[in-house]
GROMACS .gro file of N, CA, C and O in nm:
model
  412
    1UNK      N    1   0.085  -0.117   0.000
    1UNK     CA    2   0.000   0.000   0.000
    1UNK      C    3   0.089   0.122   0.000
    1UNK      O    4   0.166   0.152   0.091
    2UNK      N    5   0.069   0.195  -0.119
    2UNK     CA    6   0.180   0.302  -0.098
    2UNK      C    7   0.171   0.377   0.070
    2UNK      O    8   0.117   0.354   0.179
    3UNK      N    9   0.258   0.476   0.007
    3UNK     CA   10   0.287   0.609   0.148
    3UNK      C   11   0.278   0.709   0.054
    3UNK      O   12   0.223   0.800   0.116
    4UNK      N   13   0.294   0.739  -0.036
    4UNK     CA   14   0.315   0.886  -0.062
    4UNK      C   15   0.151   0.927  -0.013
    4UNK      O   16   0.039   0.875  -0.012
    5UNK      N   17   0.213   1.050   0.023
    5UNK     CA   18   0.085   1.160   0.030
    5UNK      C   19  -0.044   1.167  -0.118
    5UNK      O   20  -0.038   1.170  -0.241
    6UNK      N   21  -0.141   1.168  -0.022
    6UNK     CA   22  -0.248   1.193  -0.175
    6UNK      C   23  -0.245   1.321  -0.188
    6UNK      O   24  -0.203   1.396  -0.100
    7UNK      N   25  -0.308   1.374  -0.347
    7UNK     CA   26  -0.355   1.514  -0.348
    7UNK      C   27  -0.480   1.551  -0.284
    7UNK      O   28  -0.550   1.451  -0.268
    8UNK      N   29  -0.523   1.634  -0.252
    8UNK     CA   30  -0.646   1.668  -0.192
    8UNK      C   31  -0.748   1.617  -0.307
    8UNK      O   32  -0.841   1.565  -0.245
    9UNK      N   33  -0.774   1.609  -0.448
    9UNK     CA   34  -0.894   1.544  -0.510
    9UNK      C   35  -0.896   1.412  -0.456
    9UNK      O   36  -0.995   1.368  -0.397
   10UNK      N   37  -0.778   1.340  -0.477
   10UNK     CA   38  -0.750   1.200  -0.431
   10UNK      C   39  -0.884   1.161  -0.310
   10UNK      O   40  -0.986   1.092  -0.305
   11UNK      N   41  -0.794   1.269  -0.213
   11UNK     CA   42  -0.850   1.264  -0.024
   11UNK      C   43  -1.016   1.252  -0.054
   11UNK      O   44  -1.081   1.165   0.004
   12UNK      N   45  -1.065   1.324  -0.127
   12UNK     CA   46  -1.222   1.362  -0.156
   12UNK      C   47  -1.259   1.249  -0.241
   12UNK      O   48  -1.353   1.178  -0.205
   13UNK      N   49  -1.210   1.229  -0.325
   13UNK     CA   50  -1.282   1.091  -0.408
   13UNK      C   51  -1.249   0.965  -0.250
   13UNK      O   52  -1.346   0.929  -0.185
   14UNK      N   53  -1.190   0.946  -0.235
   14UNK     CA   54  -1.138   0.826  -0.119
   14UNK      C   55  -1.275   0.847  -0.025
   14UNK      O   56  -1.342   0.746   0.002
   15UNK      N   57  -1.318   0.981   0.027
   15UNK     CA   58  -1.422   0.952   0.123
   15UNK      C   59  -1.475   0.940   0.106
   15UNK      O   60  -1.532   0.855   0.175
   16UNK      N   61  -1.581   1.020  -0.053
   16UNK     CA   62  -1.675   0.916  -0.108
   16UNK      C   63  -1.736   0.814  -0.072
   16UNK      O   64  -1.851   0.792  -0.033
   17UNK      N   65  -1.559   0.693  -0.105
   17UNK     CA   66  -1.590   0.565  -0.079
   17UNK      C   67  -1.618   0.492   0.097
   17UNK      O   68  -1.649   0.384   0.147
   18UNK      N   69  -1.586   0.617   0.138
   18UNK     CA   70  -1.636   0.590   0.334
   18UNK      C   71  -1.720   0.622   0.341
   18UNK      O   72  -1.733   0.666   0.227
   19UNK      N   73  -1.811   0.643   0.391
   19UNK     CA   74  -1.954   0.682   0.457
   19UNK      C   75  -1.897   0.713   0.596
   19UNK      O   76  -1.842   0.617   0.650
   20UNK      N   77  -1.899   0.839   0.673
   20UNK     CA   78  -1.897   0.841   0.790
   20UNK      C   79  -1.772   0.867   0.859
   20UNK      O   80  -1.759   0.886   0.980
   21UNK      N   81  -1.661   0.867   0.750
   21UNK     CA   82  -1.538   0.948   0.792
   21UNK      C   83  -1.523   1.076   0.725
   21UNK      O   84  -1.553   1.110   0.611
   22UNK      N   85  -1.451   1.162   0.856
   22UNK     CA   86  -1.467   1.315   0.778
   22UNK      C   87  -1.306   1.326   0.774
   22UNK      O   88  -1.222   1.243   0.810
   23UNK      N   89  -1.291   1.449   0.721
   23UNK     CA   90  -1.084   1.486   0.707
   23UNK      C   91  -1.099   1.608   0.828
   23UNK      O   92  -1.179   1.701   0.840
   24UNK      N   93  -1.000   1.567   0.902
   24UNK     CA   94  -0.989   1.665   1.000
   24UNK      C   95  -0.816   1.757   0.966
   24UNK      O   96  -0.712   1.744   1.030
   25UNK      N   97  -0.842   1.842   0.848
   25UNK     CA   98  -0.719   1.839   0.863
   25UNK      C   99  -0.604   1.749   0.774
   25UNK      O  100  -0.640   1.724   0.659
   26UNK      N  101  -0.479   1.701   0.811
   26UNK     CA  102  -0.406   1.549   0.754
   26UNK      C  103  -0.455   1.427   0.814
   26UNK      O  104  -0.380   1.330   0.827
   27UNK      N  105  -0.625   1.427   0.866
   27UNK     CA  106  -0.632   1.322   0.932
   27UNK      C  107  -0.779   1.247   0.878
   27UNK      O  108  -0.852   1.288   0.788
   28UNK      N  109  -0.792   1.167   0.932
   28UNK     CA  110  -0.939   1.128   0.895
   28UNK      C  111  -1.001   1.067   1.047
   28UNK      O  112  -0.931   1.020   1.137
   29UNK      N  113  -1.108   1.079   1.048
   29UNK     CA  114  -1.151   1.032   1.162
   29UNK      C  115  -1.319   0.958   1.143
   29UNK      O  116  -1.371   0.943   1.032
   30UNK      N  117  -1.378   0.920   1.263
   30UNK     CA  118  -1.486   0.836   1.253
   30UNK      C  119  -1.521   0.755   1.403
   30UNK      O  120  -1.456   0.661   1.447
   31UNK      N  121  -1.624   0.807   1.458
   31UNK     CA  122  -1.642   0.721   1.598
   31UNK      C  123  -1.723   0.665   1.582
   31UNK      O  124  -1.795   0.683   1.484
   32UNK      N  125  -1.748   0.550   1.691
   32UNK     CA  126  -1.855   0.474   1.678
   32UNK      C  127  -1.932   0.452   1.819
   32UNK      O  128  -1.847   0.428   1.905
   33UNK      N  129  -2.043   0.452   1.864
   33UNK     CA  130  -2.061   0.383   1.984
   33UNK      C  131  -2.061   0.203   2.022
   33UNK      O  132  -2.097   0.107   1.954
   34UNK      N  133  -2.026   0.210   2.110
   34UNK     CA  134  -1.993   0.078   2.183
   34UNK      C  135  -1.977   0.106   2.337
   34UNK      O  136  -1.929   0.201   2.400
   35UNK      N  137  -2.040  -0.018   2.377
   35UNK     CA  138  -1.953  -0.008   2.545
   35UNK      C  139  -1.849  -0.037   2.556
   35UNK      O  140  -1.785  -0.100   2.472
   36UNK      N  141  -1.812  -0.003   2.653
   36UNK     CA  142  -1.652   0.059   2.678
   36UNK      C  143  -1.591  -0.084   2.721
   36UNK      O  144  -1.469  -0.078   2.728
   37UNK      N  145  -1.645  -0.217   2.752
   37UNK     CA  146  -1.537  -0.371   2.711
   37UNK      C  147  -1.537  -0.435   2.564
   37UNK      O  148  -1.440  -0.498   2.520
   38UNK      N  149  -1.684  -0.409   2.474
   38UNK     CA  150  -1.662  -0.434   2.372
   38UNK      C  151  -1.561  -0.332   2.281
   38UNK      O  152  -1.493  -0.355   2.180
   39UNK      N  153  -1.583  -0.204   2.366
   39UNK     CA  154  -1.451  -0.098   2.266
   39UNK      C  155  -1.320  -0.157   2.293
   39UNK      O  156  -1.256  -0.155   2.188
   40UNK      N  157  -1.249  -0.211   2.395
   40UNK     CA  158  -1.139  -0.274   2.464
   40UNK      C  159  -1.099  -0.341   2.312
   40UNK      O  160  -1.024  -0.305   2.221
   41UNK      N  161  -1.189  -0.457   2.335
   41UNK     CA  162  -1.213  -0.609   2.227
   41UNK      C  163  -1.221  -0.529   2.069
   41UNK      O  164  -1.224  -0.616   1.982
   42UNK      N  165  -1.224  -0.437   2.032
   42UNK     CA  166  -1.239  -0.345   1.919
   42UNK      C  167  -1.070  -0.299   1.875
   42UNK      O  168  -1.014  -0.305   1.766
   43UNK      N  169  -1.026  -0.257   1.991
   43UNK     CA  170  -0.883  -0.200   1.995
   43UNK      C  171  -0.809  -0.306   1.955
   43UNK      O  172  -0.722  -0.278   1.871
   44UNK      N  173  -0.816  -0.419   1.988
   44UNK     CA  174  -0.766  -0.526   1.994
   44UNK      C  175  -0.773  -0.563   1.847
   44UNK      O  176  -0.697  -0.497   1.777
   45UNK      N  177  -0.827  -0.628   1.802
   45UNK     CA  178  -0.854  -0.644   1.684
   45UNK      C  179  -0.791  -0.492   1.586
   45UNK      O  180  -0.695  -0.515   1.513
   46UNK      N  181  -0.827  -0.395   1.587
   46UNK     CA  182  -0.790  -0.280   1.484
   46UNK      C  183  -0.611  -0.274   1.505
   46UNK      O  184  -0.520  -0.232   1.433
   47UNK      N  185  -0.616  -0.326   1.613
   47UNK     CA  186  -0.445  -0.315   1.653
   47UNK      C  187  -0.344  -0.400   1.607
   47UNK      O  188  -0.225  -0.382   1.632
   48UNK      N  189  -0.402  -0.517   1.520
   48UNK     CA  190  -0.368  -0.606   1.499
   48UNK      C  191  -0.307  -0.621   1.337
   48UNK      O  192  -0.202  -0.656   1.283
   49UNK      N  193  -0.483  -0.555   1.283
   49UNK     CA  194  -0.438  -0.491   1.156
   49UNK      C  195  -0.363  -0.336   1.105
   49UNK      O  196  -0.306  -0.306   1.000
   50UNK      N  197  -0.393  -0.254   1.230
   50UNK     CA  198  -0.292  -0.090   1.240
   50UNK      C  199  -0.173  -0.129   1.187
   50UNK      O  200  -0.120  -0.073   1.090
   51UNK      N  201  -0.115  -0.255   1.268
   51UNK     CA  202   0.043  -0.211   1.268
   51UNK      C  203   0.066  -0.256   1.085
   51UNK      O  204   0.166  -0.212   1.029
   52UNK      N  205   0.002  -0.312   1.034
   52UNK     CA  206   0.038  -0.388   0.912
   52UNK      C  207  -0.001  -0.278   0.804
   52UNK      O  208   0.035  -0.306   0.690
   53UNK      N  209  -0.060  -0.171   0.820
   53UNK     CA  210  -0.129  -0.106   0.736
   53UNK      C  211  -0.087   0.052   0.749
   53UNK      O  212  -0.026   0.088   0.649
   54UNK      N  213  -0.100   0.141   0.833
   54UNK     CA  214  -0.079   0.262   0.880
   54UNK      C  215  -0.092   0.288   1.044
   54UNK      O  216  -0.083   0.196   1.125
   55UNK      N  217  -0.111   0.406   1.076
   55UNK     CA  218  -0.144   0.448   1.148
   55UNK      C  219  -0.248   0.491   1.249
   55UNK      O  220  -0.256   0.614   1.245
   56UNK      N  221  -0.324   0.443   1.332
   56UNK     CA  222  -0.392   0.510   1.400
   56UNK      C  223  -0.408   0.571   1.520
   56UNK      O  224  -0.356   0.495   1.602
   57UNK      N  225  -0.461   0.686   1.588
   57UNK     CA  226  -0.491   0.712   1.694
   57UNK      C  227  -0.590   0.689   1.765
   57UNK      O  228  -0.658   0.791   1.763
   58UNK      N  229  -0.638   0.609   1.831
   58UNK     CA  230  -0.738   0.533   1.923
   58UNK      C  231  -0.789   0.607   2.065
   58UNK      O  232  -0.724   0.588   2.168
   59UNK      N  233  -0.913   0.695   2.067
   59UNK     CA  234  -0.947   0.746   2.167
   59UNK      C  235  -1.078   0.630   2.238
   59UNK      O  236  -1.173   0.596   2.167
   60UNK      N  237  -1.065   0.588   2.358
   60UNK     CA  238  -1.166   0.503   2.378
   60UNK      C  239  -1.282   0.577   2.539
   60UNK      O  240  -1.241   0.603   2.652
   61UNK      N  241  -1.379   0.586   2.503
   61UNK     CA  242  -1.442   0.678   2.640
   61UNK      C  243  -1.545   0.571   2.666
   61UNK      O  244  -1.555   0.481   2.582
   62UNK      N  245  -1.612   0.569   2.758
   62UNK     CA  246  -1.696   0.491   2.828
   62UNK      C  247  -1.801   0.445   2.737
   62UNK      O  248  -1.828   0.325   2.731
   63UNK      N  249  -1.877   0.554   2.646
   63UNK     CA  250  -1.969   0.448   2.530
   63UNK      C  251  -1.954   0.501   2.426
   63UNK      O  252  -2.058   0.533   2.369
   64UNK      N  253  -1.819   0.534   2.355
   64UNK     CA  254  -1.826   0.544   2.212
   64UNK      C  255  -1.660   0.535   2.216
   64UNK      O  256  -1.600   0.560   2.320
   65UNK      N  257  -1.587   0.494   2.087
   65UNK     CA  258  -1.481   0.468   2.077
   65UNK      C  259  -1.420   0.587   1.936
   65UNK      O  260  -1.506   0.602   1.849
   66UNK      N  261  -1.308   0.655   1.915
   66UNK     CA  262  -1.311   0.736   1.796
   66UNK      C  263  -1.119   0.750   1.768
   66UNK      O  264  -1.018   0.780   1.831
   67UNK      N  265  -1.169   0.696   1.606
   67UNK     CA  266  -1.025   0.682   1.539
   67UNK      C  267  -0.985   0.781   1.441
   67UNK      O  268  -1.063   0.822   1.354
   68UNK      N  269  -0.900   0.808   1.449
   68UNK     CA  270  -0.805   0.935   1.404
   68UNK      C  271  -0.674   0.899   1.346
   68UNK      O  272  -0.571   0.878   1.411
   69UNK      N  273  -0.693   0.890   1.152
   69UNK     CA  274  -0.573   0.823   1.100
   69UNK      C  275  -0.468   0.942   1.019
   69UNK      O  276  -0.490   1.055   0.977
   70UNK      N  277  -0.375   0.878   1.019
   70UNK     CA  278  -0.209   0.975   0.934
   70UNK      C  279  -0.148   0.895   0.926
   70UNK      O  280  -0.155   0.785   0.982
   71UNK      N  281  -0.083   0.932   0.861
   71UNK     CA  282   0.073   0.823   0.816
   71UNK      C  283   0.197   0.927   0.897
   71UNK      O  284   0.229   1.045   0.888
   72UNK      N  285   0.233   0.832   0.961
   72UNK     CA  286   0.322   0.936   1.089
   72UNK      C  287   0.454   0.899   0.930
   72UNK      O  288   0.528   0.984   0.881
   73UNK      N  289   0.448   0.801   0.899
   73UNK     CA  290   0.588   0.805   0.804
   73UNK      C  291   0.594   0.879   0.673
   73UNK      O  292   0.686   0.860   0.594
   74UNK      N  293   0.472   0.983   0.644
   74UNK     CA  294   0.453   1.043   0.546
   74UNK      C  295   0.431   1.197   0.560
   74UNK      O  296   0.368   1.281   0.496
   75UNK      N  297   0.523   1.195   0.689
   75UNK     CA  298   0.478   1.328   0.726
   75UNK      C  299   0.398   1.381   0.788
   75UNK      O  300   0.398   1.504   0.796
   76UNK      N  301   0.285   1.290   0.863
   76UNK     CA  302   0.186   1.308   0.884
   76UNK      C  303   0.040   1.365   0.795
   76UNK      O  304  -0.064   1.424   0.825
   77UNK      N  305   0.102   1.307   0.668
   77UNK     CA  306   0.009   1.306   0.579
   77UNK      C  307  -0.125   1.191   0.530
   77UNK      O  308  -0.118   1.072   0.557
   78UNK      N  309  -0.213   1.236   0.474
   78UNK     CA  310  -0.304   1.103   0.433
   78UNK      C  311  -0.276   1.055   0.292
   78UNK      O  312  -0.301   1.111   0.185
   79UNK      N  313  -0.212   0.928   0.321
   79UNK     CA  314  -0.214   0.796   0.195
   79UNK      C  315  -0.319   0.731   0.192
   79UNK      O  316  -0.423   0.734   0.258
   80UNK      N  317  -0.267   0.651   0.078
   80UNK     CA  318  -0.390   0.561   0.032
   80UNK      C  319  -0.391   0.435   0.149
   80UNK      O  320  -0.491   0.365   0.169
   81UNK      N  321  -0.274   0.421   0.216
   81UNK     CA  322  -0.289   0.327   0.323
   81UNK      C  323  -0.368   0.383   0.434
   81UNK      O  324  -0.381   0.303   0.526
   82UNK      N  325  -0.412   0.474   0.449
   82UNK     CA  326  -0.476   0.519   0.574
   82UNK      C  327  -0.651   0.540   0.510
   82UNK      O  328  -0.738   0.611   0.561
   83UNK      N  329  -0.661   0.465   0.399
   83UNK     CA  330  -0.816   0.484   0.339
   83UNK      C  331  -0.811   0.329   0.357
   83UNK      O  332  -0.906   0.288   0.423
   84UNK      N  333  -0.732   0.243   0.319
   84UNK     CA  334  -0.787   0.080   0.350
   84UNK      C  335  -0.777   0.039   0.483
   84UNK      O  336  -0.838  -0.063   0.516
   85UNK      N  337  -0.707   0.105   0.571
   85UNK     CA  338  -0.725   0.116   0.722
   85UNK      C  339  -0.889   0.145   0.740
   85UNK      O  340  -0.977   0.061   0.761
   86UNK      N  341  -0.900   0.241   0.731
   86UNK     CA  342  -1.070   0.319   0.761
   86UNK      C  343  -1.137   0.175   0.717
   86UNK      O  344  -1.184   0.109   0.810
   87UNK      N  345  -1.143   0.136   0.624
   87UNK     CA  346  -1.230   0.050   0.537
   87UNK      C  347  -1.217  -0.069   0.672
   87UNK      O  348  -1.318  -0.097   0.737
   88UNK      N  349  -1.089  -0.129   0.701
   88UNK     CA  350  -1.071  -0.230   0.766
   88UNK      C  351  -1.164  -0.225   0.915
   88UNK      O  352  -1.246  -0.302   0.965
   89UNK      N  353  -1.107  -0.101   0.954
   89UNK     CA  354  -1.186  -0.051   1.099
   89UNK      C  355  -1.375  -0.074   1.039
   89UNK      O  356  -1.446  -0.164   1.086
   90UNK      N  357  -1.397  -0.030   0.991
   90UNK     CA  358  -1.541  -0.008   0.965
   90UNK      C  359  -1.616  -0.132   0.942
   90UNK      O  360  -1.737  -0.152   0.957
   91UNK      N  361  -1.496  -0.233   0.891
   91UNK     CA  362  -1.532  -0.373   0.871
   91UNK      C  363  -1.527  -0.458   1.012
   91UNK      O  364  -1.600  -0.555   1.030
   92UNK      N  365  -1.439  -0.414   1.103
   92UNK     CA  366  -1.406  -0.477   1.218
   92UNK      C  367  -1.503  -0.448   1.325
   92UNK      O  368  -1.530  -0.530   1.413
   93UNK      N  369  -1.574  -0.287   1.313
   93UNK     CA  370  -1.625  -0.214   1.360
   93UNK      C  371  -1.787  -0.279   1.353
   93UNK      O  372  -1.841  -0.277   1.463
   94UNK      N  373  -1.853  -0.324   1.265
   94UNK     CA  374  -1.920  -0.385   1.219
   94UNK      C  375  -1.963  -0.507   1.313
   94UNK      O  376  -2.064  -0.521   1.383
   95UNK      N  377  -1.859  -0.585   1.291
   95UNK     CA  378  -1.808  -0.712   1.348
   95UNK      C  379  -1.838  -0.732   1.537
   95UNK      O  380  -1.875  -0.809   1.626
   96UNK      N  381  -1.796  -0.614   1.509
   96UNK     CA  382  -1.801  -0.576   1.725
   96UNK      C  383  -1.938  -0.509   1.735
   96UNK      O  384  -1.984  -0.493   1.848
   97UNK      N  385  -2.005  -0.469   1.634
   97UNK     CA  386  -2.180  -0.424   1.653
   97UNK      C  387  -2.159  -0.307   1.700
   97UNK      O  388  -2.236  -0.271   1.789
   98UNK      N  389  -2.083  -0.242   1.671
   98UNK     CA  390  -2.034  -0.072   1.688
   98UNK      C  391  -2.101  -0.004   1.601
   98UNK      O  392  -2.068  -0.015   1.483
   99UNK      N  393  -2.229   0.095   1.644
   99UNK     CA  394  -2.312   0.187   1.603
   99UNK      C  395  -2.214   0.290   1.592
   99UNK      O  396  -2.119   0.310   1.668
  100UNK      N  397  -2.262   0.386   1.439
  100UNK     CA  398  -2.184   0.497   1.410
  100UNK      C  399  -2.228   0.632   1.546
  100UNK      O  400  -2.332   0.652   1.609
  101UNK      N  401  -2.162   0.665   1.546
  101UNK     CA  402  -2.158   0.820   1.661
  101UNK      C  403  -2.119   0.916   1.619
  101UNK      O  404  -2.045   0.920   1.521
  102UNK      N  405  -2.160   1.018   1.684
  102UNK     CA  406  -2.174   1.190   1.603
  102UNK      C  407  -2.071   1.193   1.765
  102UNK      O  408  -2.135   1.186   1.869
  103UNK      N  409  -1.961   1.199   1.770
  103UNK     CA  410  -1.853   1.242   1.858
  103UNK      C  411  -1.814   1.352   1.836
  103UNK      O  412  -1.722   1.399   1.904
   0.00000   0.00000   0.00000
């Protein structure tokens, strides 16, 4: 999965293909609700596929969980590896019965 940085059309066609992640910035983000042991069991799993893929930042609060991606090796820019991340989370996210959240 590359690293280079996308162009900003890139970034905008890519979310398109997300539903429910916004660009904060060089970042992308997206929370979900869950209780706070199934968010645990969530981390776990996204952590598994993070390290293989990009980057994420993992905020976990008592009933909603919210991820915040960059490529720390790109500058802290958004690649195309940090759009099949999102995809992965949302798939995993799914999986754990994690309702989307307005965080």
């Amino acid at each position: 999965m590359g690293k280079d940085p996308l162009p900003d059309e890139e970034i905008a066609a890519q979310l398109t293909e997300l539903p429910g992640w916004d660009r904060e910035g060089d970042t992308i983000t997206r929370a979900f609700g869950v209780r706070y042991h199934g968010g645990v069991a969530l981390i776990v799993n996204v952590a598994d596929v993070e390290r293989l893929v990009g980057h994420a930042d993992i905020d976990l609060r008592w009933d909603h969980i919210r991820f915040r991606i960059t490529t720390h090796d790109a500058g802290h820019r958004l690649t195309a590896a940090d759009f099949d991340l999102a995809a992965r989370i949302d798939r995993i996210a799914a999986a754990h019965q994690a309702q989307p959240h307005n965080a």
